[in-house]
Structure formats: C-alpha cells, structure tokens
Coordinates of C-alpha atoms in Angstrom, one line a residue:
Chain A
M1 CA 69.0 110.2 117.2
S2 CA 72.3 109.8 115.4
L3 CA 74.1 112.9 114.3
S4 CA 73.7 112.0 110.7
A5 CA 70.0 112.4 110.9
V6 CA 70.5 116.2 110.8
P7 CA 69.3 116.9 107.2
A8 CA 71.3 118.9 104.8
S9 CA 69.4 121.9 103.6
P10 CA 71.2 123.4 100.7
H11 CA 71.8 127.0 101.0
F12 CA 74.6 128.8 99.3
P13 CA 77.5 129.6 101.8
D14 CA 79.1 133.0 102.2
L15 CA 82.4 132.2 100.5
S16 CA 83.9 135.4 101.6
R17 CA 83.9 134.0 105.2
V18 CA 85.7 130.9 104.3
A19 CA 88.9 130.7 106.3
L20 CA 92.2 131.1 104.4
V21 CA 94.7 128.3 104.8
D22 CA 98.1 128.8 106.4
E23 CA 100.1 126.4 104.2
V24 CA 103.3 126.4 106.3
G25 CA 101.2 125.7 109.4
V26 CA 99.4 122.8 107.6
N27 CA 102.7 121.3 106.5
E28 CA 104.2 121.6 110.0
R29 CA 101.1 120.0 111.5
V30 CA 101.2 117.2 109.0
A31 CA 104.8 116.5 109.8
R32 CA 103.8 116.0 113.5
F33 CA 101.2 113.4 112.6
Q34 CA 104.0 111.3 111.0
S35 CA 106.1 111.3 114.1
R36 CA 103.7 109.6 116.5
S37 CA 104.9 106.4 118.0
I38 CA 102.3 103.6 117.5
K39 CA 102.5 100.7 119.9
N40 CA 101.9 97.2 118.6
E41 CA 98.4 96.7 120.0
S42 CA 97.2 100.0 118.7
K43 CA 98.9 99.2 115.4
N44 CA 96.9 95.9 115.1
D45 CA 93.7 97.7 115.8
A46 CA 94.5 100.5 113.4
L47 CA 95.3 98.0 110.6
K48 CA 92.0 96.2 111.1
L49 CA 90.1 99.5 111.2
I50 CA 91.9 100.5 107.9
L51 CA 90.7 97.3 106.2
S52 CA 87.1 98.0 107.3
M53 CA 87.4 101.5 105.8
I54 CA 88.6 100.6 102.4
D55 CA 86.6 101.3 99.3
L56 CA 88.2 98.6 97.1
T57 CA 88.3 100.2 93.8
T58 CA 88.7 99.4 90.1
L59 CA 88.1 102.2 87.7
E60 CA 89.8 101.3 84.5
G61 CA 88.7 101.4 80.9
Q62 CA 89.8 97.7 80.7
D63 CA 87.5 96.6 83.6
T64 CA 85.6 93.5 82.7
P65 CA 82.7 91.7 84.5
G66 CA 85.3 89.1 85.5
K67 CA 87.6 91.7 86.9
V68 CA 84.8 93.2 89.0
R69 CA 83.7 89.8 90.2
Q70 CA 87.3 89.1 91.3
L71 CA 87.4 92.4 93.1
C72 CA 84.2 91.6 94.9
Q73 CA 85.6 88.2 95.9
K74 CA 88.6 89.9 97.4
A75 CA 86.3 92.4 99.2
M76 CA 84.4 89.5 100.9
H77 CA 87.4 87.3 101.5
L78 CA 90.4 89.5 102.2
H79 CA 92.6 86.7 103.5
D80 CA 90.7 83.7 104.8
A81 CA 93.9 82.2 106.2
M82 CA 93.7 84.9 108.9
P83 CA 90.4 84.5 110.8
G84 CA 88.7 87.5 112.4
L85 CA 89.3 90.1 109.7
P86 CA 86.7 92.6 108.9
H87 CA 85.4 93.0 105.3
V88 CA 86.0 96.2 103.4
A89 CA 83.4 99.0 103.4
A90 CA 82.5 99.1 99.8
V91 CA 83.5 98.2 96.3
C92 CA 83.9 101.2 93.9
V93 CA 83.2 100.7 90.2
Y94 CA 81.9 102.4 87.1
P95 CA 78.1 102.5 86.6
T96 CA 78.1 99.8 84.0
M97 CA 79.6 97.4 86.5
V98 CA 77.2 98.1 89.4
S99 CA 74.8 95.2 88.5
V100 CA 77.8 92.8 88.2
A101 CA 79.0 93.9 91.7
K102 CA 75.5 93.7 93.2
K103 CA 75.1 90.2 92.1
A104 CA 78.6 89.2 93.2
L105 CA 78.3 90.8 96.6
G106 CA 74.9 89.5 97.5
A107 CA 74.0 89.8 101.1
S108 CA 77.6 90.3 102.2
G109 CA 76.8 93.8 103.7
I110 CA 79.5 95.4 101.5
N111 CA 78.2 98.6 99.9
I112 CA 78.4 99.3 96.2
A113 CA 79.9 102.7 95.3
S114 CA 79.6 103.9 91.8
V115 CA 81.3 106.8 90.3
A116 CA 79.0 109.0 88.2
T117 CA 78.8 112.4 86.5
A118 CA 81.1 111.7 83.6
F119 CA 83.9 110.5 85.9
P120 CA 86.8 111.4 85.9
S121 CA 86.7 114.7 84.0
G122 CA 83.1 115.7 84.8
M123 CA 82.9 117.2 81.3
A124 CA 79.3 116.4 80.3
P125 CA 76.0 118.3 80.2
R126 CA 74.1 118.2 83.5
H127 CA 71.1 116.2 82.3
I128 CA 73.5 113.4 81.3
K129 CA 75.2 113.5 84.7
L130 CA 71.8 113.3 86.4
E131 CA 70.7 110.4 84.2
E132 CA 73.9 108.6 84.9
T133 CA 73.5 109.0 88.6
K134 CA 69.9 107.7 88.5
I135 CA 70.9 104.7 86.5
A136 CA 73.7 103.8 88.9
V137 CA 71.3 104.1 91.9
A138 CA 68.6 102.1 90.0
E139 CA 71.2 99.4 89.3
G140 CA 71.9 99.0 93.0
A141 CA 74.6 101.5 94.0
N142 CA 74.3 102.6 97.7
E143 CA 76.9 105.3 97.3
I144 CA 77.6 107.7 94.4
D145 CA 81.1 109.2 94.0
M146 CA 80.5 112.3 91.8
V147 CA 83.2 114.7 90.5
I148 CA 82.7 118.4 90.6
S149 CA 83.0 120.5 87.5
R150 CA 86.6 121.8 88.1
G151 CA 86.5 124.0 85.0
A152 CA 83.4 125.9 86.3
F153 CA 84.9 126.0 89.8
L154 CA 88.2 127.5 88.5
A155 CA 86.3 130.0 86.3
G156 CA 84.6 131.2 89.5
E157 CA 81.2 129.8 88.7
Y158 CA 80.6 128.7 92.2
G159 CA 76.8 128.9 91.9
Y160 CA 76.9 126.5 89.0
V161 CA 79.0 124.0 90.9
F162 CA 76.8 124.3 94.0
D163 CA 73.6 123.8 92.0
E164 CA 75.0 120.8 90.3
I165 CA 76.0 119.1 93.5
A166 CA 72.6 119.8 95.0
A167 CA 70.9 118.4 91.9
I168 CA 73.0 115.2 92.0
K169 CA 72.3 114.8 95.7
E170 CA 68.6 114.9 94.9
A171 CA 69.0 112.4 92.1
C172 CA 70.8 110.1 94.5
G173 CA 67.7 109.5 96.6
D174 CA 68.7 107.3 99.5
A175 CA 72.2 106.7 98.2
H176 CA 75.0 108.5 99.9
L177 CA 76.8 111.1 97.9
K178 CA 80.6 111.5 98.0
V179 CA 81.8 114.6 96.2
I180 CA 85.2 114.4 94.6
L181 CA 87.0 117.7 94.5
E182 CA 89.9 116.5 92.5
T183 CA 92.3 118.5 94.5
G184 CA 95.2 117.9 92.1
E185 CA 93.4 120.0 89.6
I186 CA 92.0 122.7 91.8
G187 CA 95.4 123.6 93.0
T188 CA 95.9 125.7 96.1
L189 CA 94.8 124.7 99.6
D190 CA 92.6 127.8 99.8
R191 CA 90.6 126.5 96.8
V192 CA 90.4 123.1 98.4
R193 CA 88.9 124.6 101.5
R194 CA 86.5 126.7 99.5
A195 CA 85.4 123.7 97.4
S196 CA 84.9 121.6 100.6
V197 CA 82.6 124.3 102.1
L198 CA 80.7 124.5 98.8
A199 CA 80.2 120.7 98.6
M200 CA 79.1 120.3 102.2
H201 CA 76.6 123.1 102.0
A202 CA 75.2 121.7 98.8
G203 CA 74.5 118.4 100.6
A204 CA 77.5 116.2 100.3
D205 CA 77.5 113.2 102.7
F206 CA 81.3 112.7 102.1
I207 CA 83.9 114.8 100.5
K208 CA 86.7 113.0 98.7
T209 CA 90.1 114.2 97.5
S210 CA 90.6 112.7 94.1
T211 CA 89.7 110.5 91.3
G212 CA 93.0 108.7 91.4
K213 CA 93.5 109.7 87.7
I214 CA 95.4 112.9 88.4
Q215 CA 98.7 113.4 90.2
P216 CA 99.0 114.5 92.9
A217 CA 96.0 112.5 94.3
A218 CA 95.4 112.4 98.1
T219 CA 98.1 114.0 100.2
L220 CA 98.2 114.5 103.9
P221 CA 98.1 118.4 103.7
V222 CA 95.1 118.4 101.4
T223 CA 93.3 115.9 103.6
L224 CA 94.0 117.9 106.7
V225 CA 92.5 121.0 105.1
M226 CA 89.4 119.1 104.2
L227 CA 89.1 117.6 107.7
Q228 CA 89.4 121.1 109.2
A229 CA 86.6 122.2 106.8
I230 CA 84.5 119.3 108.0
R231 CA 85.1 120.1 111.6
D232 CA 84.2 123.8 111.2
Y233 CA 81.1 122.9 109.2
F234 CA 80.0 120.5 112.0
R235 CA 80.5 123.2 114.6
E236 CA 78.4 125.6 112.5
T237 CA 75.6 123.3 111.5
G238 CA 75.7 120.1 113.7
R239 CA 75.9 117.9 110.6
M240 CA 78.6 115.3 110.3
V241 CA 80.2 114.9 106.9
G242 CA 82.5 112.0 106.0
M243 CA 85.9 112.1 104.5
K244 CA 87.5 109.9 101.8
P245 CA 91.1 110.4 100.8
A246 CA 91.7 108.5 97.5
G247 CA 94.6 107.7 95.3
G248 CA 98.2 107.2 96.2
I249 CA 97.6 105.6 99.6
S250 CA 99.2 102.3 98.9
N251 CA 100.9 101.3 102.1
A252 CA 99.8 100.6 105.7
K253 CA 102.2 103.0 107.3
L254 CA 100.9 106.0 105.4
A255 CA 97.3 104.9 106.0
I256 CA 98.0 104.9 109.8
H257 CA 99.3 108.5 109.5
Y258 CA 96.0 109.4 107.9
L259 CA 94.2 107.7 110.9
V260 CA 96.3 109.7 113.3
M261 CA 95.4 112.8 111.5
L262 CA 91.7 111.9 111.6
R263 CA 91.8 111.1 115.3
E264 CA 93.5 114.4 116.2
T265 CA 91.4 116.6 113.9
L266 CA 87.8 115.2 114.1
G267 CA 88.0 112.8 117.0
N268 CA 86.7 109.3 117.7
A269 CA 83.2 109.9 116.3
W270 CA 84.6 109.9 112.8
M271 CA 86.8 106.8 113.3
T272 CA 84.3 104.4 111.7
P273 CA 83.7 103.2 108.1
Q274 CA 80.5 105.3 108.2
W275 CA 82.4 108.5 108.3
Y276 CA 85.8 107.7 106.9
R277 CA 87.0 105.8 103.9
F278 CA 90.1 105.1 102.0
G279 CA 89.8 104.9 98.2
A280 CA 92.5 102.4 97.2
S281 CA 93.2 99.4 95.1
S282 CA 96.5 98.1 96.5
L283 CA 96.3 99.2 100.1
A284 CA 94.5 96.1 101.3
N285 CA 97.2 93.7 100.6
D286 CA 99.9 95.8 102.2
V287 CA 97.7 96.1 105.4
L288 CA 97.2 92.4 105.3
M289 CA 100.9 91.8 105.0
Q290 CA 101.6 94.1 108.0
L291 CA 99.0 92.3 110.1
R292 CA 100.5 89.0 109.2
K293 CA 104.0 90.4 110.1
Q294 CA 102.6 91.5 113.5
Q295 CA 101.4 88.0 114.1
T296 CA 104.4 86.0 112.9
G297 CA 107.3 88.4 113.2
V298 CA 108.2 87.5 109.6
Y299 CA 108.2 90.0 106.8
Q300 CA 105.7 88.9 104.1
S301 CA 105.5 88.6 100.3
A302 CA 102.8 89.7 98.0
D303 CA 103.2 86.2 96.4
Y304 CA 101.1 84.7 99.2
F305 CA 98.1 87.1 99.1
S306 CA 95.4 87.1 96.5
K307 CA 95.4 89.9 94.0
D308 CA 92.5 92.3 93.9
Chain B
M1 CA 152.2 130.7 113.5
T2 CA 153.1 128.8 110.4
A3 CA 152.3 130.4 107.0
K4 CA 150.1 127.4 106.1
T5 CA 147.3 126.4 108.4
A6 CA 146.7 122.6 108.5
R7 CA 143.5 121.6 106.7
V8 CA 140.7 120.2 108.8
P9 CA 140.5 116.6 107.7
V10 CA 137.4 115.6 105.8
A11 CA 136.2 112.3 107.1
K12 CA 133.9 110.1 105.0
T13 CA 130.5 109.1 106.3
Y14 CA 130.0 105.5 105.7
K15 CA 126.3 104.9 104.8
I16 CA 124.2 102.1 103.6
Y17 CA 122.9 101.6 100.1
I18 CA 119.2 101.0 99.4
G19 CA 117.3 101.4 96.2
G20 CA 120.1 103.5 94.6
K21 CA 120.3 105.9 97.5
F22 CA 122.6 106.3 100.4
P23 CA 120.6 106.7 103.6
R24 CA 121.7 106.3 107.1
S25 CA 120.1 103.5 109.1
E26 CA 116.5 104.4 109.8
S27 CA 117.3 103.4 113.4
G28 CA 119.9 106.1 113.7
R29 CA 122.3 103.6 115.2
F30 CA 125.9 103.1 114.4
Y31 CA 128.9 101.2 115.7
P32 CA 132.5 102.3 115.8
L33 CA 135.0 100.4 113.7
E34 CA 138.3 100.2 115.5
D35 CA 141.8 99.4 114.3
D36 CA 144.1 96.9 116.1
D37 CA 145.2 99.6 118.6
G38 CA 141.6 100.4 119.5
A39 CA 141.5 103.8 117.7
V40 CA 138.2 104.5 115.9
I41 CA 138.6 104.4 112.1
A42 CA 135.0 105.2 111.2
N43 CA 131.5 105.0 112.5
I44 CA 129.5 102.4 110.6
C45 CA 125.7 102.3 110.2
R46 CA 124.2 99.6 112.3
G47 CA 121.4 98.6 110.0
S48 CA 118.1 97.5 111.4
R49 CA 115.5 94.9 110.3
K50 CA 113.5 97.8 108.9
D51 CA 116.4 98.8 106.8
F52 CA 116.5 95.2 105.6
R53 CA 112.7 95.3 104.9
N54 CA 113.1 98.5 102.9
A55 CA 116.0 97.0 101.0
V56 CA 113.9 93.9 100.0
V57 CA 111.1 96.2 98.8
A58 CA 113.7 98.0 96.6
A59 CA 115.2 94.7 95.4
R60 CA 111.8 93.3 94.6
S61 CA 110.7 96.3 92.5
A62 CA 114.0 96.4 90.6
Q63 CA 114.0 92.7 89.8
P64 CA 111.6 92.4 86.9
G65 CA 113.4 95.2 85.0
W66 CA 116.9 93.9 85.7
G67 CA 115.8 90.3 84.9
A68 CA 114.4 91.3 81.6
S69 CA 117.4 93.3 80.5
S70 CA 119.5 91.6 77.9
A71 CA 122.4 89.4 78.9
Y72 CA 124.6 91.6 76.8
L73 CA 123.6 94.7 78.8
R74 CA 124.2 93.0 82.1
G75 CA 127.6 91.9 81.0
Q76 CA 128.4 95.4 79.9
I77 CA 127.3 96.9 83.2
L78 CA 129.4 94.4 85.2
Y79 CA 132.4 95.2 83.1
R80 CA 131.7 98.9 83.8
V81 CA 131.7 98.2 87.5
A82 CA 135.1 96.6 87.1
E83 CA 136.3 99.7 85.2
M84 CA 135.1 102.0 87.9
L85 CA 136.7 99.8 90.6
E86 CA 140.0 100.0 88.8
G87 CA 139.8 103.8 88.7
R88 CA 139.3 103.8 92.5
R89 CA 142.0 101.3 93.1
E90 CA 144.1 103.4 95.5
Q91 CA 141.0 104.2 97.6
F92 CA 140.2 100.5 98.0
V93 CA 143.8 99.6 98.8
A94 CA 143.9 102.3 101.5
E95 CA 140.7 101.1 103.1
L96 CA 142.0 97.5 103.1
V97 CA 145.2 98.7 104.7
L98 CA 143.3 100.7 107.3
Q99 CA 141.5 97.4 108.2
G100 CA 144.8 95.9 108.9
I101 CA 146.5 94.1 106.0
T102 CA 149.7 94.9 104.2
K103 CA 149.6 97.1 101.2
R104 CA 150.9 94.3 99.0
K105 CA 148.1 92.0 100.0
A106 CA 145.6 94.8 99.7
Q107 CA 146.7 95.5 96.1
A108 CA 146.4 91.8 95.3
E109 CA 142.9 91.7 96.7
V110 CA 141.7 94.8 94.7
D111 CA 143.1 93.4 91.5
A112 CA 141.6 90.0 92.1
T113 CA 138.2 91.7 92.7
T114 CA 138.4 93.6 89.5
D115 CA 139.3 90.4 87.6
R116 CA 136.5 88.6 89.2
L117 CA 133.9 91.1 88.0
I118 CA 135.3 90.8 84.5
Y119 CA 135.1 87.0 84.8
Y120 CA 131.4 87.0 85.6
A121 CA 130.7 89.8 83.1
G122 CA 132.1 87.4 80.5
W123 CA 129.7 84.7 81.6
S124 CA 126.6 86.9 81.2
D125 CA 125.7 85.6 77.7
K126 CA 127.2 82.2 78.0
Y127 CA 125.9 80.4 81.1
Q128 CA 122.4 80.0 79.5
Q129 CA 124.0 78.0 76.7
I130 CA 125.9 75.8 79.1
F131 CA 123.0 75.1 81.4
S132 CA 120.0 75.1 79.1
A133 CA 118.9 71.9 77.3
V134 CA 116.8 70.5 74.5
N135 CA 115.2 67.4 76.0
P136 CA 114.3 64.2 74.1
V137 CA 110.7 63.3 74.7
S138 CA 108.6 60.5 73.2
S139 CA 105.7 62.7 71.9
S140 CA 105.4 65.2 69.2
H141 CA 106.7 68.1 71.3
F142 CA 109.8 70.2 71.2
N143 CA 110.9 70.2 74.8
F144 CA 113.4 72.6 76.2
S145 CA 114.6 73.8 79.5
V146 CA 116.0 77.3 80.1
L147 CA 117.2 79.3 83.1
E148 CA 115.4 82.1 84.8
P149 CA 116.5 84.2 87.7
T150 CA 115.1 83.1 91.0
G151 CA 114.3 86.6 92.1
V152 CA 115.5 88.4 95.2
V153 CA 118.6 86.9 96.9
S154 CA 119.8 87.8 100.4
I155 CA 123.5 87.5 100.9
L156 CA 125.4 87.2 104.3
A157 CA 128.8 88.1 102.8
P158 CA 132.0 86.5 104.1
E159 CA 133.1 87.9 107.4
E160 CA 136.9 87.5 106.6
S161 CA 136.9 88.7 103.0
G162 CA 135.5 92.2 103.0
L163 CA 136.0 93.1 99.3
L164 CA 136.9 90.0 97.2
G165 CA 134.5 87.7 99.1
L166 CA 131.8 90.3 98.9
V167 CA 132.1 90.8 95.1
S168 CA 132.6 87.1 94.5
N169 CA 129.1 86.5 95.9
I170 CA 127.3 89.5 94.4
A171 CA 128.5 89.2 90.9
P172 CA 127.2 85.7 90.1
V173 CA 123.8 86.6 91.6
I174 CA 123.3 89.8 89.6
V175 CA 124.8 88.6 86.3
G176 CA 122.0 86.0 86.3
G177 CA 119.2 88.7 86.5
N178 CA 118.6 88.5 90.2
T179 CA 118.6 91.4 92.6
C180 CA 120.1 91.2 96.1
V181 CA 120.3 92.5 99.6
V182 CA 123.7 92.1 101.1
L183 CA 124.9 92.3 104.7
A184 CA 128.6 93.3 104.6
S185 CA 131.3 91.9 106.8
Q186 CA 130.8 93.3 110.3
N187 CA 134.5 93.8 111.0
L188 CA 135.6 94.7 107.5
P189 CA 132.8 96.9 106.1
L190 CA 134.7 99.9 104.6
C191 CA 135.1 98.5 101.1
A192 CA 131.4 97.4 101.0
V193 CA 130.3 101.0 101.4
S194 CA 132.8 102.2 98.8
L195 CA 131.7 99.4 96.5
A196 CA 128.2 100.7 96.7
E197 CA 129.5 104.0 95.4
V198 CA 131.2 102.2 92.5
L199 CA 128.0 100.4 91.7
H200 CA 126.1 103.6 91.8
A201 CA 128.4 105.1 89.2
S202 CA 128.3 102.1 86.9
D203 CA 124.8 102.0 85.4
V204 CA 123.7 99.3 87.8
P205 CA 120.0 100.3 88.3
G206 CA 119.0 101.3 91.8
G207 CA 117.7 98.4 93.9
V208 CA 119.6 95.7 92.0
V209 CA 122.3 95.6 94.7
N210 CA 121.5 96.9 98.2
I211 CA 124.2 96.8 100.8
L212 CA 123.6 97.0 104.5
T213 CA 126.2 97.2 107.3
G214 CA 125.4 96.0 110.8
F215 CA 125.4 93.1 113.2
R216 CA 125.1 89.6 111.8
E217 CA 123.6 88.2 115.0
E218 CA 120.8 90.8 114.8
L219 CA 120.0 90.5 111.1
A220 CA 120.7 86.9 110.0
G221 CA 117.2 85.8 111.2
Q222 CA 115.4 88.3 109.0
F223 CA 117.7 87.6 106.1
S224 CA 116.7 83.9 106.3
S225 CA 113.0 84.3 107.1
H226 CA 111.7 87.2 104.9
M227 CA 108.9 85.7 102.8
D228 CA 109.8 87.9 99.8
V229 CA 113.3 86.6 99.5
N230 CA 113.8 83.7 97.1
A231 CA 117.2 82.5 98.1
I232 CA 119.8 83.1 100.8
V233 CA 123.6 82.8 100.4
Y234 CA 125.6 82.5 103.6
C235 CA 129.4 82.2 103.9
D236 CA 130.1 81.8 107.6
G237 CA 129.1 79.8 110.6
D238 CA 129.1 76.3 112.0
A239 CA 126.4 73.6 111.8
S240 CA 124.1 75.3 114.3
V241 CA 124.1 78.5 112.3
A242 CA 123.4 76.6 109.2
K243 CA 120.5 74.8 110.9
Q244 CA 119.0 78.1 112.0
I245 CA 119.2 79.6 108.5
Q246 CA 117.7 76.5 107.0
E247 CA 114.8 76.3 109.4
K248 CA 113.9 79.9 108.9
A249 CA 114.3 79.6 105.1
A250 CA 111.9 76.6 105.0
D251 CA 108.8 78.8 105.5
N252 CA 108.8 79.9 101.9
I253 CA 111.2 77.2 100.6
K254 CA 114.0 79.5 99.8
R255 CA 117.1 78.2 98.1
V256 CA 119.7 77.9 100.8
L257 CA 123.2 78.2 99.5
S258 CA 126.2 77.5 101.8
R259 CA 129.5 79.0 100.7
V260 CA 131.3 78.4 104.0
E261 CA 135.1 77.9 104.1
I262 CA 135.7 78.9 100.5
D263 CA 139.1 80.5 99.8
W264 CA 137.8 83.4 97.7
K265 CA 141.4 84.2 96.6
S266 CA 141.6 80.9 94.8
H267 CA 140.7 80.7 91.1
A268 CA 138.7 77.6 91.9
S269 CA 136.2 79.8 93.8
Q270 CA 135.0 81.4 90.6
N271 CA 132.9 79.3 88.4
P272 CA 129.6 79.4 86.5
Y273 CA 127.9 77.0 89.0
L274 CA 127.7 79.9 91.3
I275 CA 125.5 81.6 88.7
Q276 CA 123.4 78.5 88.2
E277 CA 122.7 78.2 91.9
T278 CA 120.4 81.2 91.9
Q279 CA 118.6 80.2 88.7
E280 CA 115.3 78.3 88.2
V281 CA 114.9 75.9 85.4
K282 CA 111.8 76.5 83.3
T283 CA 110.8 73.7 80.9
T284 CA 108.6 74.3 78.0
W285 CA 106.6 71.8 75.9
H286 CA 106.0 73.1 72.4
P287 CA 103.7 71.1 70.1
I288 CA 105.1 70.2 66.7
G289 CA 103.6 68.4 63.8
S290 CA 104.3 64.7 63.7

C-alpha cells in the first residue's frame, strides 16, 4: 500500500493549535540550504530530477491553441539533441485550453494540470468555481490547481475557505487537487502556516505557493514553512501531501536550493514528481543549459534551445 | 607626541564591475599587484569563470535596450564618459604612475583616452551612413543594407596598454549598440577598475560594459568558447594563442577580431572600421510598384 492511499477525511482542524512561525529562525535555516556544496554528479542528477518535476506553465490572457500546442511540444521534447532526458511532469493551462493540451500530449504520459476556481483572483461565486472545476476535469485535466479565497481567509472566515476546498476536492473526482495559497497576498508566515493546515485538512493533494501573478511569488522561506506544515501533518495523520512552489523560480541554481530544502525537510520519499513540482515557464531551458554545460564545459546560450 | 596625529591611509578596494554593480570575485580570490621593487600596490580581484558567466548574463540582458537606444543618445553617453574621465584626470595619472610610467607619459595617455572617447562619440550617428547601402537589383524591389549590433562581445584587452588600449577597444564596440565583457590587463589593471567607476557615473546603463580583472591564462578559454557571446576581440598573443581562440570560437561561429600589435597611441589606431567589425549587415527587400 502506498502512503498516498490514506484517504483524506475532511475535518476542520483546531487552528488554535497551529504552530507559530519563528521568522528569524526560518530565514537562518533558508540561508543554510543555500550554502551546501553540490558535487558534479549530484548536480547532474538534481538537474534531471528538476526537469521531471516541472509543471510547464502558460497562463496568459493571450494564450492561443497554437501557443499551448507549442508548449506541449516542448514538454514532450525538451531538447532532443541530448538523449536520456526525462519529460516534464505536467503542462499547466487554463480550462479552455485543456482539450487542446490533451490532444497535443496524446499518450506521452505527461499530465494535464488546469487552473480553476476563477484563477487567479478566486473572486467568483462557489457554484461557478465548482462548475469550472468539473468542466476542466471533464475535458481531460488530471490535476486541478485551485486558488483559495484570500479575501475570506483574511477576513477570518476559515470555515468558508475550508468548505470551499473540500467542495472543490469532491468536484475533482479522480483528479489531483493542488491548492494555491497565494502567499504573496496572505502575508505573514504565520498565516501561510495556518492556510497550509487548513488546505491539507480540507483534502488538498498538493499545496502550492502562488499563482505567479502576484509578487512576491514562491520564496524559499515561504516554501520552508509549507514543507514543515506538510511534515507535521504527515506525522499527525500519516497522509502525504505534495508541495509545489510556483512563480519566480527561473534558474537551475535556485531550483537546486529548493531541492536541498525538500531533502532536508521532508526526506527522500518526497523527492519524486509525484510529491513535488515546480511551477515554472522559463526554468526548463536554464536547467537544460546547465546540463549541457556540465557535459561540454562550455557556457550555453538560449539561442540554441527551443522556446517554450 | 606631535600635535597632529598622522591619518590612517584609506586604501581603495579594487573590485570588478558586473551589471552596474561592484562585487568582489565570487571566488573570493585576489592577486597582489606589485611595483618594480616588489612592494604591493593593491590587491586585485582574481575573477573566475563564474564571474565571467554572470557578466555575460548581465551583458545579454542589457543588450536589447542599449542596442535600441538612439545613436544620438549613445553618442551623448560616450561624450559624458569622456567628461567624467577628464574630471578624474589626476586620479588616472596617479594610477598610471603607480604602475611604473613617468608622469608626463601618464598625462599623455589619459588625454589621449579622453580624446578617443570623444572620437567614437562623434561616430555614433555617422558610421551607419558610411557603411549602409542602397543596392541596385534587377527586380521591382527597393533593396538596402543596414548595420545592426552583433550582440555581446568579449574583449581580452591589451596587456601593455592598461587605459588607452582598454578604452580604444570598448568604445567602438559599445558605440555600435553592443554590450561587452572585458578582461582588463593583468599587470596594469588599476585604471580598468577606475574606468568602471567613471562608466558607472556616466549614464552608461548597467551591464553594457562589464569589467573583470584576473588571469588571462585562466579565463581566455571561456571568453572564446561561451555560446552566448557573439564576437571576441583579442589584442595579444602569438599564432598558437590565436589558433586556440579561433578553435573555441568556432562552436557558435563568433566573429574573431585580432587587434594584435597595434600601437594604440597612434591616431591610425582609431577608425570607424573598428565599429564596423562588430556589426552585422541586414539586407531588406522592399517591394515597390513597377
């Protein structure tokens, strides 16, 4: 039995017992992750692992079917000049683009993630959010990236946020649910921790930092707090929850820092695309350039890598 | 005790210049610069290949903006660099003297450097007119060729001309809308670092000129091989050095520009062909009615 088979049974958590975050401690810990020496062989493995964890993303108002097909092509063929590369974990698009992505990806084994619930603001009535989720799943999305209602969360209506996540989870059916906290809008690390606990208890399969539309998006401190929340939730309930930092992770070096943090906080069990993702649009090419540099010793140029 | 206590001397830290900032080498390394008697004049950053990589990233991101700025603006900015250099004349003279030449020669070199900047500033809105062309074609097209900057240029600056030779190579590259990463003279690096401060105070956008100090032997390979560099200028070395540079540059078909054994003090060393050498020719066919 895999650990993921432990079902989520939504029950409202006792938020008064949620640990407070020591911000200075978090920042010091984060600084340590950035000072690890990574040897070449480990670096190569890490770079390939990062590629396999990427949710290749396009979430723009200007997205066209052509753009989505191009992204899917990139997802399947990261850089064919270098054999032995993994493919990315998923392609992340708006609900209206799910069918295009499904057709383009075919039997490649790459998942289709769709944002839903009035992404990115989340400002829509619940029945519309539920309907949107169902449509995305019906069109072929295997993963749903929902946003929480930050307005309600900040107003202290935790029950509303909890119920909403639980309802969306139900609407997802077999699709995995990633819950975006939009940490850039909820502010303090204490609130990030509280929102993480709320989302996990409500049934989230993944918790995710950001939409990428708000600055700051993913940061190392915020991600550490969420990883710690996942660890404590696992100790409490035995259920594994995945983590997805998204937005602002655009170079390989930073992504490796995130992996170091993952390894030292949650351990090897989480070091797979099943439990960890990077939401990014421009990370893949930088990782590819670093891999190529490792092979040839020559610094690379974006001119020689296909755009995504 | 004397009434006046001697001041503790304030020594300058010579740092590298990347993306409009003055970091130390990421490697933490340095090398002592000594005068003829073996006394240490200053500690100089010994730049690493990672510093070079960072500098190319800065140069690449600065290039589109700099290349798109108007020729008039680029000329104004180069002229401004000359003005700032003139204002710091005494400092540059002192540094050149420290590196072992007479004051008279040092003054002549600083003056020639200022004049050279003004020379290339003047060319900023003229070289296009000289090197562009309207081409006769036997179809109903208006056909013309214009220059565009080649992109990011790496420069291995002259070893024996720490200021004038350095500026003589930077100016024609940047006036044409390119950005550059420069390795300063290993044995005469003082003025290169001070020049970076002048550039910084002259409206030259960060990343347009990046100046590293360090060992030629260690860095020349990366300067010639980096795939995101479009041209390399080198000013020293025999046939075997040239061969190494050319072989490494072949991977992405860089322009390789040899400026070996040029007397940078001579007026003949300044000419618009140096600008043209880091330009690409773009030819456009425009249909016209018969």
